[in-house]
């Protein structure tokens, strides 16, 4: 069974940093682009980052360049999201999703909550 | 900045048909945008319904159908059921690995 499991969320102070992890199982992880999608409380879904299967290419909208970084370790079937200089507006549930480049998101993790507050 | 537009809310009667749309603030949606649709119950992860305009995901009933209608992507639900009451999101591919989600449509079945 294909599965994605996020971890690493929690309460963080403004200005701090956080790294989220997403462990994949049940499929050939390195063969697929992966993405992070977030959802602020009471708001809609927002695609924030993508990475190619090899990890050689990353994709960002201008709104997150510089503070959010996506990476992967294919030897450990793990996707990462590094968030620096955390702001209140980064408070959201972060979903790991299988898909990216032009492929749709066909598998989702359960989501992990990040709360930025002093 | 490109904005993907969806109706904020929609209502359908049980057994009825409803079409949700997904457009662009400027320009038209085509198959080259690889539109996909997701259903989400608050507090849970999204469920993939439709990919590449009109391909249903495994396990999705054929009551759900995707298409291009005019200059928008569309999700039509035929024979709406109570458990179709959810939030529905479309996402469009903008090229260069970039995706943009629509704001979502809250569907009420009553």
PDB file of N, CA, C and O in Angstrom, chain A residues 31-91:
ATOM      1  N   UNK A  31      11.361   7.508  -8.335  1.00  0.00           N
ATOM      2  CA  UNK A  31      10.808   7.622  -9.685  1.00  0.00           C
ATOM      3  C   UNK A  31       9.822   8.769  -9.819  1.00  0.00           C
ATOM      4  O   UNK A  31       9.361   9.062 -10.932  1.00  0.00           O
ATOM      5  N   UNK A  32       9.477   9.392  -8.728  1.00  0.00           N
ATOM      6  CA  UNK A  32       8.391  10.371  -8.744  1.00  0.00           C
ATOM      7  C   UNK A  32       8.797  11.736  -8.212  1.00  0.00           C
ATOM      8  O   UNK A  32       9.509  11.845  -7.203  1.00  0.00           O
ATOM      9  N   UNK A  33       8.309  12.760  -8.883  1.00  0.00           N
ATOM     10  CA  UNK A  33       8.372  14.102  -8.310  1.00  0.00           C
ATOM     11  C   UNK A  33       7.509  14.140  -7.058  1.00  0.00           C
ATOM     12  O   UNK A  33       6.535  13.382  -6.932  1.00  0.00           O
ATOM     13  N   UNK A  34       7.885  15.005  -6.152  1.00  0.00           N
ATOM     14  CA  UNK A  34       7.150  15.157  -4.899  1.00  0.00           C
ATOM     15  C   UNK A  34       6.916  16.638  -4.631  1.00  0.00           C
ATOM     16  O   UNK A  34       7.649  17.502  -5.142  1.00  0.00           O
ATOM     17  N   UNK A  35       5.924  16.916  -3.820  1.00  0.00           N
ATOM     18  CA  UNK A  35       5.574  18.305  -3.525  1.00  0.00           C
ATOM     19  C   UNK A  35       5.156  18.472  -2.068  1.00  0.00           C
ATOM     20  O   UNK A  35       4.806  17.498  -1.393  1.00  0.00           O
ATOM     21  N   UNK A  36       5.206  19.712  -1.636  1.00  0.00           N
ATOM     22  CA  UNK A  36       4.601  20.109  -0.360  1.00  0.00           C
ATOM     23  C   UNK A  36       3.447  21.056  -0.680  1.00  0.00           C
ATOM     24  O   UNK A  36       3.599  21.997  -1.473  1.00  0.00           O
ATOM     25  N   UNK A  37       2.337  20.813  -0.013  1.00  0.00           N
ATOM     26  CA  UNK A  37       1.141  21.639  -0.148  1.00  0.00           C
ATOM     27  C   UNK A  37       0.727  22.022   1.270  1.00  0.00           C
ATOM     28  O   UNK A  37       0.747  21.168   2.166  1.00  0.00           O
ATOM     29  N   UNK A  38       0.382  23.290   1.473  1.00  0.00           N
ATOM     30  CA  UNK A  38      -0.010  23.689   2.818  1.00  0.00           C
ATOM     31  C   UNK A  38      -1.413  24.285   2.826  1.00  0.00           C
ATOM     32  O   UNK A  38      -1.955  24.687   1.801  1.00  0.00           O
ATOM     33  N   UNK A  39      -1.980  24.314   4.041  1.00  0.00           N
ATOM     34  CA  UNK A  39      -3.332  24.825   4.211  1.00  0.00           C
ATOM     35  C   UNK A  39      -3.395  25.587   5.537  1.00  0.00           C
ATOM     36  O   UNK A  39      -3.329  24.976   6.614  1.00  0.00           O
ATOM     37  N   UNK A  40      -3.485  26.895   5.445  1.00  0.00           N
ATOM     38  CA  UNK A  40      -3.626  27.717   6.643  1.00  0.00           C
ATOM     39  C   UNK A  40      -4.997  27.460   7.271  1.00  0.00           C
ATOM     40  O   UNK A  40      -5.933  27.044   6.580  1.00  0.00           O
ATOM     41  N   UNK A  41      -5.125  27.713   8.558  1.00  0.00           N
ATOM     42  CA  UNK A  41      -6.399  27.447   9.238  1.00  0.00           C
ATOM     43  C   UNK A  41      -7.576  28.138   8.556  1.00  0.00           C
ATOM     44  O   UNK A  41      -7.550  29.351   8.338  1.00  0.00           O
ATOM     45  N   UNK A  42      -8.569  27.355   8.183  1.00  0.00           N
ATOM     46  CA  UNK A  42      -9.764  27.900   7.555  1.00  0.00           C
ATOM     47  C   UNK A  42      -9.586  28.363   6.125  1.00  0.00           C
ATOM     48  O   UNK A  42     -10.501  28.966   5.552  1.00  0.00           O
ATOM     49  N   UNK A  43      -8.432  28.098   5.538  1.00  0.00           N
ATOM     50  CA  UNK A  43      -8.134  28.567   4.183  1.00  0.00           C
ATOM     51  C   UNK A  43      -8.019  27.398   3.210  1.00  0.00           C
ATOM     52  O   UNK A  43      -8.171  26.237   3.576  1.00  0.00           O
ATOM     53  N   UNK A  44      -7.727  27.729   1.961  1.00  0.00           N
ATOM     54  CA  UNK A  44      -7.620  26.724   0.923  1.00  0.00           C
ATOM     55  C   UNK A  44      -6.228  26.128   0.826  1.00  0.00           C
ATOM     56  O   UNK A  44      -5.303  26.483   1.557  1.00  0.00           O
ATOM     57  N   UNK A  45      -6.099  25.206  -0.117  1.00  0.00           N
ATOM     58  CA  UNK A  45      -4.822  24.549  -0.363  1.00  0.00           C
ATOM     59  C   UNK A  45      -3.888  25.469  -1.132  1.00  0.00           C
ATOM     60  O   UNK A  45      -4.321  26.228  -2.005  1.00  0.00           O
ATOM     61  N   UNK A  46      -2.614  25.378  -0.814  1.00  0.00           N
ATOM     62  CA  UNK A  46      -1.586  26.179  -1.498  1.00  0.00           C
ATOM     63  C   UNK A  46      -0.404  25.288  -1.825  1.00  0.00           C
ATOM     64  O   UNK A  46       0.245  24.764  -0.914  1.00  0.00           O
ATOM     65  N   UNK A  47      -0.109  25.099  -3.105  1.00  0.00           N
ATOM     66  CA  UNK A  47       1.112  24.390  -3.493  1.00  0.00           C
ATOM     67  C   UNK A  47       2.295  25.296  -3.188  1.00  0.00           C
ATOM     68  O   UNK A  47       2.292  26.474  -3.570  1.00  0.00           O
ATOM     69  N   UNK A  48       3.303  24.758  -2.496  1.00  0.00           N
ATOM     70  CA  UNK A  48       4.412  25.634  -2.122  1.00  0.00           C
ATOM     71  C   UNK A  48       5.761  25.231  -2.706  1.00  0.00           C
ATOM     72  O   UNK A  48       6.620  26.100  -2.897  1.00  0.00           O
ATOM     73  N   UNK A  49       5.979  23.928  -2.969  1.00  0.00           N
ATOM     74  CA  UNK A  49       7.299  23.514  -3.444  1.00  0.00           C
ATOM     75  C   UNK A  49       7.194  22.185  -4.158  1.00  0.00           C
ATOM     76  O   UNK A  49       6.368  21.357  -3.801  1.00  0.00           O
ATOM     77  N   UNK A  50       8.079  21.951  -5.120  1.00  0.00           N
ATOM     78  CA  UNK A  50       8.155  20.652  -5.759  1.00  0.00           C
ATOM     79  C   UNK A  50       9.606  20.283  -6.019  1.00  0.00           C
ATOM     80  O   UNK A  50      10.494  21.146  -6.036  1.00  0.00           O
ATOM     81  N   UNK A  51       9.849  18.987  -6.211  1.00  0.00           N
ATOM     82  CA  UNK A  51      11.201  18.493  -6.472  1.00  0.00           C
ATOM     83  C   UNK A  51      11.112  17.304  -7.406  1.00  0.00           C
ATOM     84  O   UNK A  51      10.173  16.491  -7.327  1.00  0.00           O
ATOM     85  N   UNK A  52      12.060  17.187  -8.300  1.00  0.00           N
ATOM     86  CA  UNK A  52      12.089  16.072  -9.238  1.00  0.00           C
ATOM     87  C   UNK A  52      12.447  14.774  -8.523  1.00  0.00           C
ATOM     88  O   UNK A  52      12.923  14.787  -7.390  1.00  0.00           O
ATOM     89  N   UNK A  53      12.248  13.667  -9.202  1.00  0.00           N
ATOM     90  CA  UNK A  53      12.523  12.370  -8.610  1.00  0.00           C
ATOM     91  C   UNK A  53      13.984  12.201  -8.203  1.00  0.00           C
ATOM     92  O   UNK A  53      14.296  11.620  -7.160  1.00  0.00           O
ATOM     93  N   UNK A  54      14.866  12.710  -9.012  1.00  0.00           N
ATOM     94  CA  UNK A  54      16.304  12.602  -8.706  1.00  0.00           C
ATOM     95  C   UNK A  54      16.734  13.602  -7.653  1.00  0.00           C
ATOM     96  O   UNK A  54      17.784  13.441  -7.026  1.00  0.00           O
ATOM     97  N   UNK A  55      15.936  14.652  -7.474  1.00  0.00           N
ATOM     98  CA  UNK A  55      16.314  15.723  -6.562  1.00  0.00           C
ATOM     99  C   UNK A  55      17.136  16.814  -7.231  1.00  0.00           C
ATOM    100  O   UNK A  55      17.501  17.797  -6.584  1.00  0.00           O
ATOM    101  N   UNK A  56      17.408  16.661  -8.525  1.00  0.00           N
ATOM    102  CA  UNK A  56      18.258  17.623  -9.233  1.00  0.00           C
ATOM    103  C   UNK A  56      17.554  18.945  -9.512  1.00  0.00           C
ATOM    104  O   UNK A  56      18.204  19.972  -9.688  1.00  0.00           O
ATOM    105  N   UNK A  57      16.230  18.881  -9.583  1.00  0.00           N
ATOM    106  CA  UNK A  57      15.474  20.097  -9.912  1.00  0.00           C
ATOM    107  C   UNK A  57      14.445  20.380  -8.835  1.00  0.00           C
ATOM    108  O   UNK A  57      13.789  19.466  -8.339  1.00  0.00           O
ATOM    109  N   UNK A  58      14.360  21.640  -8.497  1.00  0.00           N
ATOM    110  CA  UNK A  58      13.348  22.069  -7.521  1.00  0.00           C
ATOM    111  C   UNK A  58      12.510  23.186  -8.136  1.00  0.00           C
ATOM    112  O   UNK A  58      12.989  23.919  -9.018  1.00  0.00           O
ATOM    113  N   UNK A  59      11.293  23.314  -7.663  1.00  0.00           N
ATOM    114  CA  UNK A  59      10.341  24.239  -8.237  1.00  0.00           C
ATOM    115  C   UNK A  59       9.696  25.044  -7.118  1.00  0.00           C
ATOM    116  O   UNK A  59       9.191  24.481  -6.147  1.00  0.00           O
ATOM    117  N   UNK A  60       9.706  26.374  -7.290  1.00  0.00           N
ATOM    118  CA  UNK A  60       9.188  27.250  -6.264  1.00  0.00           C
ATOM    119  C   UNK A  60       8.399  28.379  -6.917  1.00  0.00           C
ATOM    120  O   UNK A  60       8.844  28.945  -7.907  1.00  0.00           O
ATOM    121  N   UNK A  61       7.294  28.783  -6.295  1.00  0.00           N
ATOM    122  CA  UNK A  61       6.709  30.060  -6.713  1.00  0.00           C
ATOM    123  C   UNK A  61       7.544  31.178  -6.087  1.00  0.00           C
ATOM    124  O   UNK A  61       8.245  30.963  -5.097  1.00  0.00           O
ATOM    125  N   UNK A  62       7.466  32.355  -6.650  1.00  0.00           N
ATOM    126  CA  UNK A  62       8.262  33.481  -6.146  1.00  0.00           C
ATOM    127  C   UNK A  62       7.978  33.786  -4.685  1.00  0.00           C
ATOM    128  O   UNK A  62       8.839  34.266  -3.955  1.00  0.00           O
ATOM    129  N   UNK A  63       6.759  33.469  -4.251  1.00  0.00           N
ATOM    130  CA  UNK A  63       6.339  33.857  -2.898  1.00  0.00           C
ATOM    131  C   UNK A  63       7.123  33.142  -1.800  1.00  0.00           C
ATOM    132  O   UNK A  63       7.165  33.622  -0.662  1.00  0.00           O
ATOM    133  N   UNK A  64       7.751  32.006  -2.086  1.00  0.00           N
ATOM    134  CA  UNK A  64       8.444  31.252  -1.027  1.00  0.00           C
ATOM    135  C   UNK A  64       9.943  31.154  -1.264  1.00  0.00           C
ATOM    136  O   UNK A  64      10.664  30.604  -0.417  1.00  0.00           O
ATOM    137  N   UNK A  65      10.421  31.684  -2.376  1.00  0.00           N
ATOM    138  CA  UNK A  65      11.855  31.568  -2.661  1.00  0.00           C
ATOM    139  C   UNK A  65      12.672  32.186  -1.546  1.00  0.00           C
ATOM    140  O   UNK A  65      12.382  33.275  -1.064  1.00  0.00           O
ATOM    141  N   UNK A  66      13.693  31.427  -1.127  1.00  0.00           N
ATOM    142  CA  UNK A  66      14.623  31.941  -0.131  1.00  0.00           C
ATOM    143  C   UNK A  66      14.360  31.462   1.274  1.00  0.00           C
ATOM    144  O   UNK A  66      15.299  31.271   2.041  1.00  0.00           O
ATOM    145  N   UNK A  67      13.121  31.251   1.658  1.00  0.00           N
ATOM    146  CA  UNK A  67      12.826  30.839   3.034  1.00  0.00           C
ATOM    147  C   UNK A  67      12.463  29.369   3.149  1.00  0.00           C
ATOM    148  O   UNK A  67      12.699  28.757   4.187  1.00  0.00           O
ATOM    149  N   UNK A  68      11.844  28.814   2.133  1.00  0.00           N
ATOM    150  CA  UNK A  68      11.446  27.419   2.149  1.00  0.00           C
ATOM    151  C   UNK A  68      12.311  26.636   1.175  1.00  0.00           C
ATOM    152  O   UNK A  68      12.531  27.091   0.045  1.00  0.00           O
ATOM    153  N   UNK A  69      12.786  25.501   1.611  1.00  0.00           N
ATOM    154  CA  UNK A  69      13.659  24.672   0.795  1.00  0.00           C
ATOM    155  C   UNK A  69      13.163  23.232   0.822  1.00  0.00           C
ATOM    156  O   UNK A  69      12.897  22.690   1.900  1.00  0.00           O
ATOM    157  N   UNK A  70      13.058  22.646  -0.355  1.00  0.00           N
ATOM    158  CA  UNK A  70      12.654  21.255  -0.456  1.00  0.00           C
ATOM    159  C   UNK A  70      13.873  20.417  -0.841  1.00  0.00           C
ATOM    160  O   UNK A  70      14.728  20.862  -1.612  1.00  0.00           O
ATOM    161  N   UNK A  71      13.956  19.234  -0.272  1.00  0.00           N
ATOM    162  CA  UNK A  71      15.038  18.310  -0.606  1.00  0.00           C
ATOM    163  C   UNK A  71      14.542  16.891  -0.377  1.00  0.00           C
ATOM    164  O   UNK A  71      13.454  16.684   0.161  1.00  0.00           O
ATOM    165  N   UNK A  72      15.330  15.931  -0.808  1.00  0.00           N
ATOM    166  CA  UNK A  72      14.944  14.531  -0.635  1.00  0.00           C
ATOM    167  C   UNK A  72      16.174  13.664  -0.472  1.00  0.00           C
ATOM    168  O   UNK A  72      17.255  13.990  -0.954  1.00  0.00           O
ATOM    169  N   UNK A  73      15.982  12.546   0.236  1.00  0.00           N
ATOM    170  CA  UNK A  73      17.005  11.521   0.379  1.00  0.00           C
ATOM    171  C   UNK A  73      16.397  10.237  -0.156  1.00  0.00           C
ATOM    172  O   UNK A  73      15.630   9.563   0.543  1.00  0.00           O
ATOM    173  N   UNK A  74      16.712   9.915  -1.393  1.00  0.00           N
ATOM    174  CA  UNK A  74      16.105   8.743  -2.020  1.00  0.00           C
ATOM    175  C   UNK A  74      16.560   7.432  -1.384  1.00  0.00           C
ATOM    176  O   UNK A  74      15.862   6.427  -1.477  1.00  0.00           O
ATOM    177  N   UNK A  75      17.728   7.445  -0.724  1.00  0.00           N
ATOM    178  CA  UNK A  75      18.189   6.229  -0.054  1.00  0.00           C
ATOM    179  C   UNK A  75      17.334   5.911   1.168  1.00  0.00           C
ATOM    180  O   UNK A  75      17.304   4.769   1.638  1.00  0.00           O
ATOM    181  N   UNK A  76      16.647   6.937   1.675  1.00  0.00           N
ATOM    182  CA  UNK A  76      15.802   6.756   2.852  1.00  0.00           C
ATOM    183  C   UNK A  76      14.326   6.995   2.546  1.00  0.00           C
ATOM    184  O   UNK A  76      13.504   7.082   3.462  1.00  0.00           O
ATOM    185  N   UNK A  77      13.996   7.111   1.270  1.00  0.00           N
ATOM    186  CA  UNK A  77      12.604   7.336   0.856  1.00  0.00           C
ATOM    187  C   UNK A  77      11.970   8.495   1.629  1.00  0.00           C
ATOM    188  O   UNK A  77      10.808   8.406   2.057  1.00  0.00           O
ATOM    189  N   UNK A  78      12.722   9.563   1.785  1.00  0.00           N
ATOM    190  CA  UNK A  78      12.273  10.665   2.630  1.00  0.00           C
ATOM    191  C   UNK A  78      12.355  11.998   1.908  1.00  0.00           C
ATOM    192  O   UNK A  78      13.357  12.308   1.257  1.00  0.00           O
ATOM    193  N   UNK A  79      11.293  12.767   2.056  1.00  0.00           N
ATOM    194  CA  UNK A  79      11.183  14.117   1.532  1.00  0.00           C
ATOM    195  C   UNK A  79      11.297  15.086   2.702  1.00  0.00           C
ATOM    196  O   UNK A  79      10.805  14.796   3.799  1.00  0.00           O
ATOM    197  N   UNK A  80      11.926  16.224   2.459  1.00  0.00           N
ATOM    198  CA  UNK A  80      12.118  17.208   3.528  1.00  0.00           C
ATOM    199  C   UNK A  80      11.588  18.581   3.102  1.00  0.00           C
ATOM    200  O   UNK A  80      11.562  18.916   1.917  1.00  0.00           O
ATOM    201  N   UNK A  81      11.212  19.351   4.105  1.00  0.00           N
ATOM    202  CA  UNK A  81      10.876  20.762   3.915  1.00  0.00           C
ATOM    203  C   UNK A  81      11.547  21.552   5.029  1.00  0.00           C
ATOM    204  O   UNK A  81      11.261  21.324   6.207  1.00  0.00           O
ATOM    205  N   UNK A  82      12.456  22.420   4.648  1.00  0.00           N
ATOM    206  CA  UNK A  82      13.116  23.299   5.603  1.00  0.00           C
ATOM    207  C   UNK A  82      12.473  24.671   5.514  1.00  0.00           C
ATOM    208  O   UNK A  82      12.365  25.234   4.422  1.00  0.00           O
ATOM    209  N   UNK A  83      12.024  25.182   6.644  1.00  0.00           N
ATOM    210  CA  UNK A  83      11.426  26.512   6.672  1.00  0.00           C
ATOM    211  C   UNK A  83      12.237  27.378   7.618  1.00  0.00           C
ATOM    212  O   UNK A  83      12.395  27.046   8.802  1.00  0.00           O
ATOM    213  N   UNK A  84      12.767  28.466   7.110  1.00  0.00           N
ATOM    214  CA  UNK A  84      13.559  29.401   7.911  1.00  0.00           C
ATOM    215  C   UNK A  84      12.791  30.706   8.111  1.00  0.00           C
ATOM    216  O   UNK A  84      11.825  30.994   7.408  1.00  0.00           O
ATOM    217  N   UNK A  85      13.248  31.479   9.087  1.00  0.00           N
ATOM    218  CA  UNK A  85      12.633  32.783   9.374  1.00  0.00           C
ATOM    219  C   UNK A  85      11.111  32.671   9.425  1.00  0.00           C
ATOM    220  O   UNK A  85      10.394  33.412   8.746  1.00  0.00           O
ATOM    221  N   UNK A  86      10.642  31.740  10.228  1.00  0.00           N
ATOM    222  CA  UNK A  86       9.210  31.462  10.295  1.00  0.00           C
ATOM    223  C   UNK A  86       8.406  32.694  10.678  1.00  0.00           C
ATOM    224  O   UNK A  86       8.801  33.486  11.530  1.00  0.00           O
ATOM    225  N   UNK A  87       7.272  32.821  10.008  1.00  0.00           N
ATOM    226  CA  UNK A  87       6.347  33.930  10.230  1.00  0.00           C
ATOM    227  C   UNK A  87       4.996  33.372  10.651  1.00  0.00           C
ATOM    228  O   UNK A  87       4.689  32.207  10.391  1.00  0.00           O
ATOM    229  N   UNK A  88       4.182  34.225  11.231  1.00  0.00           N
ATOM    230  CA  UNK A  88       2.842  33.794  11.638  1.00  0.00           C
ATOM    231  C   UNK A  88       2.072  33.221  10.449  1.00  0.00           C
ATOM    232  O   UNK A  88       1.317  32.252  10.598  1.00  0.00           O
ATOM    233  N   UNK A  89       2.281  33.795   9.268  1.00  0.00           N
ATOM    234  CA  UNK A  89       1.536  33.335   8.087  1.00  0.00           C
ATOM    235  C   UNK A  89       1.996  31.978   7.577  1.00  0.00           C
ATOM    236  O   UNK A  89       1.406  31.425   6.652  1.00  0.00           O
ATOM    237  N   UNK A  90       3.060  31.425   8.160  1.00  0.00           N
ATOM    238  CA  UNK A  90       3.473  30.061   7.821  1.00  0.00           C
ATOM    239  C   UNK A  90       2.685  29.024   8.637  1.00  0.00           C
ATOM    240  O   UNK A  90       2.828  27.824   8.404  1.00  0.00           O
ATOM    241  N   UNK A  91       1.893  29.487   9.582  1.00  0.00           N
ATOM    242  CA  UNK A  91       1.055  28.581  10.362  1.00  0.00           C
ATOM    243  C   UNK A  91       0.078  27.873   9.426  1.00  0.00           C
ATOM    244  O   UNK A  91      -0.704  28.516   8.725  1.00  0.00           O
TER     245      UNK A  91
END
